[in-house]
Amino acid sequence: MAQKITVPGIKAMKAGGEKITMLTAYDTPFARILDEAGVDILLVGDSVGSVVVGYPNTLPVTIEEMIYHTRAVAKGVTRALVVIDMPFMSYQISIEDAKRNAGRMIKESGAEAVKLEGGVKMKGVIKAITDIDIPVMGHIGLTPQSIHQMGGHKVQGKAEEQKRKIMEDALAVEEAGAFSVVMECIPTELATEITDRLSIPTIGIGAGIHCDGQVLVIHDVLGLMGNFRPKFVKSYIDLRAVISQAVENYMDEVRKGKFPTEEHSFHL
Ligand code: KIV
């Protein structure tokens, strides 16, 4: 059996110059496929809200929904590190609340680490959660839970002042004890500078080639989301077309009385 990926193992990958692969997963069958393919980290992202449940953004996602999907993912995994996103308002109210929710999410979901958004402002929260030995993955740059404050999904850190703030966020996340940090939609040059400066791994999404690892939403990788494709996404297959074709074939055979055949039938 392949060796289990752990939090220290992820940190060691940066030290060893080995690129980290991370994908989202939201259910058992996908988790099993991705785990067997050898992905290092499976993130049960709060993107489940927009990708799977049909919410307009990640804000409505609840702790219960995150636990439900993460339980399903954990059942399909033997090797990858499983990380659960802390949803909006599960860590912003108080440090005590954040610790209680992080603890509950680890206890009830089968995840091995939590991810939360924010840098300098979340330093105390990250420190408090890591102090109770729950590994934390940070998330800086474009933080989708701040979509209204940011005015949409926009590249962050282009202006000098913003660039300085994002560097400060990265340093704060590391100082607070996070074991890695996701950097979303920031210029390649800034992501490279942060990656060189931090000792913990950086995992990019729309942050260029020089991050220690990369993450994408699995539905984007598989071409399941239709025509809208952000610049940073690469779809490796048009699974939407493959699924449509399969469904059309099924309907055609049912309508023409070609399915089921003897092969799919029972007899007395
Ligand atoms: O929720 C999510 O899927 C994420 C990744 C895109 C990093 O946070």
Short mmCIF file of N, CA and C in Angstrom, two decimals, residues 177-244:
data_model
loop_
_atom_site.label_atom_id
_atom_site.label_comp_id
_atom_site.label_asym_id
_atom_site.label_seq_id
_atom_site.Cartn_x
_atom_site.Cartn_y
_atom_site.Cartn_z
N GLY A 177 1.89 29.50 12.62
CA GLY A 177 2.07 28.05 12.75
C GLY A 177 1.40 27.20 11.68
N ALA A 178 0.85 27.84 10.63
CA ALA A 178 0.23 27.06 9.55
C ALA A 178 1.29 26.17 8.89
N PHE A 179 0.86 25.01 8.38
CA PHE A 179 1.83 24.09 7.75
C PHE A 179 1.96 24.32 6.26
N SER A 180 1.09 25.14 5.70
CA SER A 180 1.14 25.44 4.26
C SER A 180 0.16 26.58 4.00
N VAL A 181 0.23 27.15 2.80
CA VAL A 181 -0.68 28.25 2.50
C VAL A 181 -1.09 28.22 1.03
N VAL A 182 -2.39 28.34 0.80
CA VAL A 182 -2.93 28.49 -0.56
C VAL A 182 -2.83 29.96 -0.93
N MET A 183 -2.36 30.24 -2.15
CA MET A 183 -2.30 31.62 -2.65
C MET A 183 -3.16 31.66 -3.90
N GLU A 184 -4.23 32.45 -3.84
CA GLU A 184 -5.19 32.44 -4.96
C GLU A 184 -5.13 33.75 -5.74
N CYS A 185 -5.04 33.64 -7.04
CA CYS A 185 -5.11 34.78 -7.96
C CYS A 185 -4.23 35.97 -7.56
N ILE A 186 -2.95 35.72 -7.55
CA ILE A 186 -1.99 36.81 -7.33
C ILE A 186 -0.93 36.73 -8.44
N PRO A 187 -0.25 37.85 -8.73
CA PRO A 187 0.73 37.82 -9.81
C PRO A 187 1.86 36.81 -9.54
N THR A 188 2.34 36.20 -10.61
CA THR A 188 3.41 35.19 -10.52
C THR A 188 4.62 35.74 -9.75
N GLU A 189 4.98 37.01 -10.02
CA GLU A 189 6.18 37.58 -9.40
C GLU A 189 6.04 37.62 -7.88
N LEU A 190 4.84 38.02 -7.41
CA LEU A 190 4.60 38.10 -5.96
C LEU A 190 4.59 36.69 -5.36
N ALA A 191 3.93 35.75 -6.05
CA ALA A 191 3.86 34.38 -5.56
C ALA A 191 5.27 33.77 -5.45
N THR A 192 6.12 34.11 -6.40
CA THR A 192 7.50 33.59 -6.40
C THR A 192 8.26 34.15 -5.20
N GLU A 193 8.08 35.46 -4.97
CA GLU A 193 8.77 36.11 -3.85
C GLU A 193 8.33 35.48 -2.52
N ILE A 194 7.03 35.24 -2.38
CA ILE A 194 6.51 34.65 -1.14
C ILE A 194 7.04 33.22 -0.99
N THR A 195 7.00 32.47 -2.07
CA THR A 195 7.47 31.07 -2.04
C THR A 195 8.93 31.01 -1.61
N ASP A 196 9.75 31.94 -2.09
CA ASP A 196 11.18 31.97 -1.71
C ASP A 196 11.36 32.35 -0.26
N ARG A 197 10.47 33.21 0.24
CA ARG A 197 10.64 33.75 1.59
C ARG A 197 10.13 32.80 2.68
N LEU A 198 9.08 32.03 2.37
CA LEU A 198 8.47 31.17 3.39
C LEU A 198 9.18 29.82 3.47
N SER A 199 9.18 29.25 4.68
CA SER A 199 9.72 27.88 4.79
C SER A 199 8.60 26.86 4.62
N ILE A 200 7.33 27.28 4.80
CA ILE A 200 6.21 26.35 4.60
C ILE A 200 5.82 26.35 3.11
N PRO A 201 5.26 25.23 2.62
CA PRO A 201 4.89 25.16 1.21
C PRO A 201 3.78 26.14 0.82
N THR A 202 3.93 26.72 -0.37
CA THR A 202 2.88 27.54 -0.95
C THR A 202 2.19 26.71 -2.03
N ILE A 203 0.86 26.80 -2.05
CA ILE A 203 0.09 26.03 -3.03
C ILE A 203 -0.72 27.04 -3.84
N GLY A 204 -0.43 27.12 -5.11
CA GLY A 204 -1.02 28.17 -5.94
C GLY A 204 -2.27 27.75 -6.69
N ILE A 205 -3.13 28.74 -6.87
CA ILE A 205 -4.26 28.61 -7.81
C ILE A 205 -4.36 29.99 -8.47
N GLY A 206 -3.95 30.07 -9.71
CA GLY A 206 -3.83 31.37 -10.36
C GLY A 206 -2.69 32.18 -9.76
N ALA A 207 -1.61 31.49 -9.38
CA ALA A 207 -0.47 32.18 -8.77
C ALA A 207 0.84 31.79 -9.47
N GLY A 208 0.75 31.29 -10.68
CA GLY A 208 1.95 31.02 -11.47
C GLY A 208 2.64 29.71 -11.15
N ILE A 209 3.72 29.50 -11.87
CA ILE A 209 4.40 28.20 -11.91
C ILE A 209 5.35 27.96 -10.73
N HIS A 210 5.77 29.03 -10.04
CA HIS A 210 6.87 28.87 -9.07
C HIS A 210 6.41 28.53 -7.66
N CYS A 211 5.12 28.25 -7.46
CA CYS A 211 4.65 27.85 -6.12
C CYS A 211 5.16 26.43 -5.85
N ASP A 212 5.12 26.05 -4.56
CA ASP A 212 5.61 24.69 -4.21
C ASP A 212 4.61 23.62 -4.66
N GLY A 213 3.37 24.01 -4.90
CA GLY A 213 2.37 23.05 -5.35
C GLY A 213 1.27 23.78 -6.06
N GLN A 214 0.31 23.05 -6.59
CA GLN A 214 -0.82 23.64 -7.31
C GLN A 214 -2.11 22.98 -6.84
N VAL A 215 -3.19 23.75 -6.85
CA VAL A 215 -4.51 23.20 -6.56
C VAL A 215 -5.50 23.69 -7.61
N LEU A 216 -6.43 22.83 -7.99
CA LEU A 216 -7.55 23.22 -8.85
C LEU A 216 -8.81 22.53 -8.33
N VAL A 217 -9.93 23.07 -8.72
CA VAL A 217 -11.23 22.44 -8.44
C VAL A 217 -11.40 21.29 -9.43
N ILE A 218 -11.71 20.10 -8.93
CA ILE A 218 -11.75 18.91 -9.78
C ILE A 218 -12.76 19.06 -10.94
N HIS A 219 -13.88 19.71 -10.68
CA HIS A 219 -14.88 19.88 -11.76
C HIS A 219 -14.32 20.74 -12.90
N ASP A 220 -13.41 21.67 -12.59
CA ASP A 220 -12.75 22.47 -13.63
C ASP A 220 -11.77 21.60 -14.41
N VAL A 221 -10.98 20.80 -13.70
CA VAL A 221 -9.98 19.94 -14.34
C VAL A 221 -10.65 19.00 -15.34
N LEU A 222 -11.84 18.54 -14.98
CA LEU A 222 -12.53 17.54 -15.80
C LEU A 222 -13.48 18.16 -16.83
N GLY A 223 -13.55 19.48 -16.87
CA GLY A 223 -14.39 20.14 -17.87
C GLY A 223 -15.88 19.92 -17.62
N LEU A 224 -16.26 19.95 -16.34
CA LEU A 224 -17.67 19.70 -16.01
C LEU A 224 -18.48 20.98 -15.83
N MET A 225 -17.80 22.14 -15.88
CA MET A 225 -18.48 23.38 -15.48
C MET A 225 -19.02 24.20 -16.65
N GLY A 226 -18.94 23.69 -17.86
CA GLY A 226 -19.49 24.43 -18.99
C GLY A 226 -18.51 25.45 -19.54
N ASN A 227 -19.06 26.49 -20.17
CA ASN A 227 -18.20 27.37 -20.96
C ASN A 227 -17.40 28.38 -20.16
N PHE A 228 -17.91 28.77 -18.94
CA PHE A 228 -17.16 29.77 -18.18
C PHE A 228 -15.91 29.12 -17.59
N ARG A 229 -14.75 29.62 -18.00
CA ARG A 229 -13.49 29.05 -17.49
C ARG A 229 -12.53 30.17 -17.11
N PRO A 230 -12.28 30.37 -15.80
CA PRO A 230 -11.32 31.41 -15.42
C PRO A 230 -9.95 31.17 -16.05
N LYS A 231 -9.16 32.25 -16.23
CA LYS A 231 -7.86 32.18 -16.91
C LYS A 231 -6.92 31.13 -16.30
N PHE A 232 -7.01 30.96 -14.97
CA PHE A 232 -6.03 30.07 -14.31
C PHE A 232 -6.41 28.58 -14.40
N VAL A 233 -7.57 28.29 -14.98
CA VAL A 233 -8.04 26.90 -15.02
C VAL A 233 -7.57 26.22 -16.30
N LYS A 234 -7.11 24.98 -16.17
CA LYS A 234 -6.87 24.15 -17.36
C LYS A 234 -7.75 22.91 -17.24
N SER A 235 -8.57 22.67 -18.25
CA SER A 235 -9.39 21.45 -18.26
C SER A 235 -8.65 20.40 -19.07
N TYR A 236 -8.47 19.24 -18.47
CA TYR A 236 -7.69 18.18 -19.13
C TYR A 236 -8.58 17.23 -19.94
N ILE A 237 -9.88 17.42 -19.85
CA ILE A 237 -10.83 16.61 -20.62
C ILE A 237 -12.16 17.36 -20.64
N ASP A 238 -12.97 17.13 -21.69
CA ASP A 238 -14.30 17.75 -21.74
C ASP A 238 -15.31 16.69 -21.29
N LEU A 239 -15.34 16.45 -19.98
CA LEU A 239 -16.19 15.38 -19.46
C LEU A 239 -17.68 15.70 -19.61
N ARG A 240 -17.99 16.98 -19.69
CA ARG A 240 -19.38 17.40 -19.89
C ARG A 240 -19.91 16.82 -21.21
N ALA A 241 -19.07 16.93 -22.25
CA ALA A 241 -19.46 16.39 -23.56
C ALA A 241 -19.53 14.87 -23.51
N VAL A 242 -18.59 14.25 -22.80
CA VAL A 242 -18.57 12.77 -22.70
C VAL A 242 -19.83 12.30 -21.99
N ILE A 243 -20.21 12.99 -20.91
CA ILE A 243 -21.41 12.60 -20.15
C ILE A 243 -22.67 12.80 -21.00
N SER A 244 -22.73 13.95 -21.69
CA SER A 244 -23.91 14.23 -22.54
C SER A 244 -24.07 13.13 -23.57
#
